[in-house]
Amino acid sequence: ELKVEQNPLFLSMQEGKNYTIYCNYSTTSDRLYWYRQDPGKSLESLFVLLSNGAVKQEGRLMASLDTKARLSTLHITAAVHDLSATYFCAVFPIQGAQKLVFGQGTRLTINP
Amino acid sequence: KAGVTQTPRYLIKTRGQQVTLSCSPISGHRSVSWYQQTPGQGLQFLFEYFSETQRNKGNFPGRFSGRQFSNSRSEMNVSTLELGDSALYLCASSLAGGGSTGELFFGEGSRLTVL
């Protein structure tokens, strides 16, 4: 059964700093997604990564996928307070039940 | 283009009651999935419907059921509510099918409180 693990689960950082959230998954997949969730809100799609080596960037966020290592990273550059939220990665397995499996989420707090 | 619409947004029920939640997907999307989000268990897959057929089901008891209509709108029902059913229920729609990235677009959710 596919398992998705994120780390860290909690991250408090200062504005202007850089940091990376890691997402590891246990079985073969070729589709990985990153979502953002603000408190009490729904999930907002950030990135769709569909192939090994895929890299996507939007503003201060950059996501990458290494399917051989079963690893995706979400890199935050020069963090700003507005990026405070919970970030989830999610994976579709190639085999087995076709359901999106989410990581535990990383609660990111950016302090002025 | 309208997003995924879920109703009701908030509801309070008591143990033993049943509840029905509704989801209208993005126009043209034929796949609808449901997820339960709780602080303890995180986001868990309930089921997925495509063209009125349940294609996948998560590990939830039979009290949780759903259906999809010919216009792709979906409902989920929870019978004999338990305290542990208190959660945010999220509906997601996707294009599915060939050429699709499989990206899910989520609604605002229905927050259920069971007393």
CSV table of C-alpha atoms in Angstrom, one decimal:
chain,number,residue,atom,x,y,z
A,1,GLU,CA,0.0,0.0,0.0
A,2,LEU,CA,1.3,3.4,-1.0
A,3,LYS,CA,2.5,5.6,1.9
A,4,VAL,CA,3.4,9.2,1.6
A,5,GLU,CA,5.6,10.9,4.2
A,6,GLN,CA,6.4,14.6,4.5
A,7,ASN,CA,9.0,16.2,6.6
A,8,PRO,CA,9.2,18.3,8.5
A,9,LEU,CA,5.6,18.3,9.8
A,10,PHE,CA,6.0,21.7,11.4
A,11,LEU,CA,8.3,24.5,10.2
A,12,SER,CA,8.7,27.9,11.7
A,13,MET,CA,10.9,30.3,9.8
A,14,GLN,CA,11.7,33.9,9.4
A,15,GLU,CA,10.9,36.0,6.5
A,16,GLY,CA,13.7,36.2,3.9
A,17,LYS,CA,15.0,32.7,4.6
A,18,ASN,CA,15.0,29.6,2.4
A,19,TYR,CA,13.8,26.2,3.2
A,20,THR,CA,12.7,22.9,1.7
A,21,ILE,CA,9.9,20.5,2.5
A,22,TYR,CA,10.4,16.9,1.6
A,23,CYS,CA,7.9,14.3,0.3
A,24,ASN,CA,8.8,10.6,0.2
A,25,TYR,CA,6.5,7.9,-1.2
A,26,SER,CA,6.8,4.2,-0.9
A,27,THR,CA,5.7,2.8,-4.3
A,28,THR,CA,6.1,3.6,-8.0
A,29,SER,CA,4.2,6.7,-9.2
A,30,ASP,CA,4.4,9.1,-12.1
A,31,ARG,CA,2.1,11.7,-10.8
A,32,LEU,CA,2.7,13.9,-7.8
A,33,TYR,CA,0.8,17.0,-6.7
A,34,TRP,CA,1.4,19.8,-4.2
A,35,TYR,CA,-1.5,21.6,-2.5
A,36,ARG,CA,-1.8,24.5,-0.1
A,37,GLN,CA,-4.4,24.8,2.6
A,38,ASP,CA,-5.1,27.9,4.7
A,39,PRO,CA,-6.9,27.4,8.0
A,40,GLY,CA,-10.5,26.5,7.6
A,41,LYS,CA,-10.2,26.5,3.9
A,42,SER,CA,-10.0,24.0,1.1
A,43,LEU,CA,-7.1,22.7,-0.9
A,44,GLU,CA,-5.5,24.9,-3.5
A,45,SER,CA,-3.6,23.2,-6.3
A,46,LEU,CA,0.0,24.5,-6.5
A,47,PHE,CA,2.0,22.1,-8.8
A,48,VAL,CA,1.4,19.0,-10.9
A,49,LEU,CA,4.6,17.0,-11.5
A,50,LEU,CA,4.2,14.3,-14.1
A,51,SER,CA,7.7,13.0,-15.0
A,52,ASN,CA,11.1,12.3,-13.5
A,53,GLY,CA,13.1,15.4,-13.2
A,54,ALA,CA,10.1,17.7,-13.5
A,55,VAL,CA,10.7,21.1,-12.0
A,56,LYS,CA,8.0,23.8,-11.7
A,57,GLN,CA,8.2,27.2,-10.2
A,58,GLU,CA,5.6,29.8,-9.2
A,59,GLY,CA,6.8,32.9,-7.4
A,60,ARG,CA,8.8,31.9,-4.4
A,61,LEU,CA,7.9,28.2,-4.6
A,62,MET,CA,9.6,25.6,-6.6
A,63,ALA,CA,8.7,21.9,-6.8
A,64,SER,CA,10.7,19.0,-8.2
A,65,LEU,CA,10.2,15.3,-8.7
A,66,ASP,CA,12.7,12.4,-8.6
A,67,THR,CA,10.7,9.3,-9.4
A,68,LYS,CA,13.8,7.0,-9.0
A,69,ALA,CA,14.3,8.2,-5.5
A,70,ARG,CA,10.6,8.5,-4.9
A,71,LEU,CA,11.1,12.0,-3.6
A,72,SER,CA,9.6,15.4,-4.3
A,73,THR,CA,10.8,18.7,-2.8
A,74,LEU,CA,9.0,22.0,-2.3
A,75,HIS,CA,11.6,24.8,-2.0
A,76,ILE,CA,10.7,28.1,-0.5
A,77,THR,CA,12.9,31.1,-1.5
A,78,ALA,CA,13.0,34.3,0.6
A,79,ALA,CA,9.9,33.4,2.5
A,80,VAL,CA,7.2,36.0,3.1
A,81,HIS,CA,4.4,35.9,5.7
A,82,ASP,CA,1.7,35.2,3.0
A,83,LEU,CA,3.2,31.8,2.4
A,84,SER,CA,2.2,30.7,5.9
A,85,ALA,CA,-0.1,27.7,5.4
A,86,THR,CA,-0.2,23.9,5.5
A,87,TYR,CA,1.3,22.2,2.4
A,88,PHE,CA,0.4,18.8,1.3
A,89,CYS,CA,2.0,16.5,-1.3
A,90,ALA,CA,-0.2,13.8,-2.8
A,91,VAL,CA,0.6,10.8,-5.0
A,92,PHE,CA,-1.3,8.6,-7.5
A,93,PRO,CA,0.1,5.1,-7.5
A,94,ILE,CA,0.8,3.4,-10.9
A,95,GLN,CA,-0.6,0.2,-9.7
A,96,GLY,CA,-3.2,-0.6,-7.1
A,97,ALA,CA,-6.2,1.4,-6.1
A,98,GLN,CA,-6.4,4.6,-8.1
A,99,LYS,CA,-6.8,7.1,-5.3
A,100,LEU,CA,-4.8,10.1,-4.4
A,101,VAL,CA,-2.8,9.4,-1.2
A,102,PHE,CA,-1.8,12.5,0.8
A,103,GLY,CA,1.1,13.1,3.1
A,104,GLN,CA,0.5,14.3,6.6
A,105,GLY,CA,1.0,18.0,5.7
A,106,THR,CA,3.6,20.5,6.7
A,107,ARG,CA,2.4,23.4,8.7
A,108,LEU,CA,4.5,26.3,7.7
A,109,THR,CA,4.6,29.5,9.8
A,110,ILE,CA,6.6,32.5,8.6
A,111,ASN,CA,7.4,35.1,11.2
A,112,PRO,CA,8.1,38.7,10.3
B,1,LYS,CA,-15.6,29.0,-14.9
B,2,ALA,CA,-17.3,28.0,-11.7
B,3,GLY,CA,-15.4,25.8,-9.3
B,4,VAL,CA,-16.5,22.8,-7.3
B,5,THR,CA,-19.5,23.6,-5.2
B,6,GLN,CA,-20.3,21.8,-2.0
B,7,THR,CA,-23.4,22.2,0.1
B,8,PRO,CA,-24.1,22.6,2.9
B,9,ARG,CA,-20.9,24.3,4.1
B,10,TYR,CA,-21.6,23.7,7.8
B,11,LEU,CA,-23.9,21.3,9.6
B,12,ILE,CA,-24.4,20.0,13.1
B,13,LYS,CA,-26.0,16.6,13.7
B,14,THR,CA,-26.4,14.3,16.7
B,15,ARG,CA,-25.3,10.7,17.1
B,16,GLY,CA,-27.5,8.2,15.3
B,17,GLN,CA,-28.7,10.7,12.7
B,18,GLN,CA,-27.8,10.6,9.0
B,19,VAL,CA,-26.5,13.3,6.7
B,20,THR,CA,-26.3,13.9,3.0
B,21,LEU,CA,-23.7,16.1,1.4
B,22,SER,CA,-23.8,17.4,-2.1
B,23,CYS,CA,-21.1,18.3,-4.6
B,24,SER,CA,-21.3,19.9,-8.1
B,25,PRO,CA,-18.1,19.4,-10.1
B,26,ILE,CA,-16.5,21.8,-12.5
B,27,SER,CA,-18.4,21.8,-15.8
B,28,GLY,CA,-17.1,19.1,-18.0
B,29,HIS,CA,-15.5,17.1,-15.2
B,30,ARG,CA,-16.8,13.6,-15.0
B,31,SER,CA,-14.9,12.3,-12.0
B,32,VAL,CA,-15.8,13.2,-8.5
B,33,SER,CA,-13.9,12.0,-5.4
B,34,TRP,CA,-14.7,12.5,-1.8
B,35,TYR,CA,-12.1,12.9,1.1
B,36,GLN,CA,-12.5,13.1,4.8
B,37,GLN,CA,-10.1,15.4,6.7
B,38,THR,CA,-9.6,15.2,10.4
B,39,PRO,CA,-6.8,16.4,12.7
B,40,GLY,CA,-5.9,12.9,13.7
B,41,GLN,CA,-6.1,11.0,10.5
B,42,GLY,CA,-5.4,13.7,7.9
B,43,LEU,CA,-6.8,13.4,4.5
B,44,GLN,CA,-8.4,10.1,3.7
B,45,PHE,CA,-10.0,8.9,0.5
B,46,LEU,CA,-13.6,7.9,0.7
B,47,PHE,CA,-14.6,7.0,-2.9
B,48,GLU,CA,-14.5,8.1,-6.5
B,49,TYR,CA,-17.3,8.2,-9.1
B,50,PHE,CA,-17.0,8.4,-12.8
B,51,SER,CA,-20.0,8.4,-15.2
B,52,GLU,CA,-22.3,7.3,-12.4
B,53,THR,CA,-20.2,4.3,-11.4
B,54,GLN,CA,-18.1,4.0,-8.2
B,55,ARG,CA,-14.6,3.2,-9.5
B,56,ASN,CA,-12.6,3.2,-6.2
B,57,LYS,CA,-13.5,3.0,-2.6
B,58,GLY,CA,-11.5,3.7,0.5
B,59,ASN,CA,-11.4,1.9,3.8
B,60,PHE,CA,-14.5,3.2,5.4
B,61,PRO,CA,-17.4,1.3,6.9
B,62,GLY,CA,-20.6,0.7,4.9
B,63,ARG,CA,-22.3,3.6,6.7
B,64,PHE,CA,-20.5,5.8,4.2
B,65,SER,CA,-22.0,5.7,0.8
B,66,GLY,CA,-22.3,7.8,-2.3
B,67,ARG,CA,-23.7,8.2,-5.7
B,68,GLN,CA,-23.3,10.2,-8.9
B,69,PHE,CA,-26.0,11.5,-11.1
B,70,SER,CA,-26.0,11.7,-14.9
B,71,ASN,CA,-25.1,15.4,-14.7
B,72,SER,CA,-21.9,14.4,-12.7
B,73,ARG,CA,-23.2,15.9,-9.5
B,74,SER,CA,-22.5,13.7,-6.6
B,75,GLU,CA,-23.9,13.1,-3.1
B,76,MET,CA,-22.4,11.2,-0.2
B,77,ASN,CA,-24.4,9.9,2.7
B,78,VAL,CA,-23.3,8.9,6.2
B,79,SER,CA,-25.8,7.0,8.3
B,80,THR,CA,-25.9,6.3,12.0
B,81,LEU,CA,-23.5,9.1,12.7
B,82,GLU,CA,-20.8,8.7,15.3
B,83,LEU,CA,-18.8,11.3,17.1
B,84,GLY,CA,-15.7,10.3,15.1
B,85,ASP,CA,-17.5,11.3,11.9
B,86,SER,CA,-17.0,14.9,12.8
B,87,ALA,CA,-14.7,16.2,10.0
B,88,LEU,CA,-14.3,18.3,7.0
B,89,TYR,CA,-15.6,16.5,3.9
B,90,LEU,CA,-14.0,17.6,0.7
B,91,CYS,CA,-15.2,16.9,-2.8
B,92,ALA,CA,-12.9,17.0,-5.7
B,93,SER,CA,-13.5,16.9,-9.4
B,94,SER,CA,-11.2,16.1,-12.3
B,95,LEU,CA,-11.3,15.6,-16.0
B,96,ALA,CA,-10.1,12.0,-15.8
B,97,GLY,CA,-9.7,10.0,-19.0
B,98,GLY,CA,-6.9,10.1,-21.7
B,99,GLY,CA,-4.7,13.1,-21.7
B,100,SER,CA,-5.7,14.2,-18.3
B,101,THR,CA,-3.1,15.1,-15.7
B,102,GLY,CA,-5.4,13.6,-13.0
B,103,GLU,CA,-5.3,16.9,-11.2
B,104,LEU,CA,-8.0,17.2,-8.6
B,105,PHE,CA,-9.8,20.5,-7.9
B,106,PHE,CA,-11.3,20.7,-4.5
B,107,GLY,CA,-14.4,22.4,-3.2
B,108,GLU,CA,-14.6,24.5,0.0
B,109,GLY,CA,-15.8,21.4,1.9
B,110,SER,CA,-18.7,20.6,4.2
B,111,ARG,CA,-17.8,20.8,7.9
B,112,LEU,CA,-19.8,18.2,9.9
B,113,THR,CA,-20.0,18.3,13.6
B,114,VAL,CA,-21.6,15.4,15.4
B,115,LEU,CA,-22.7,16.0,19.0
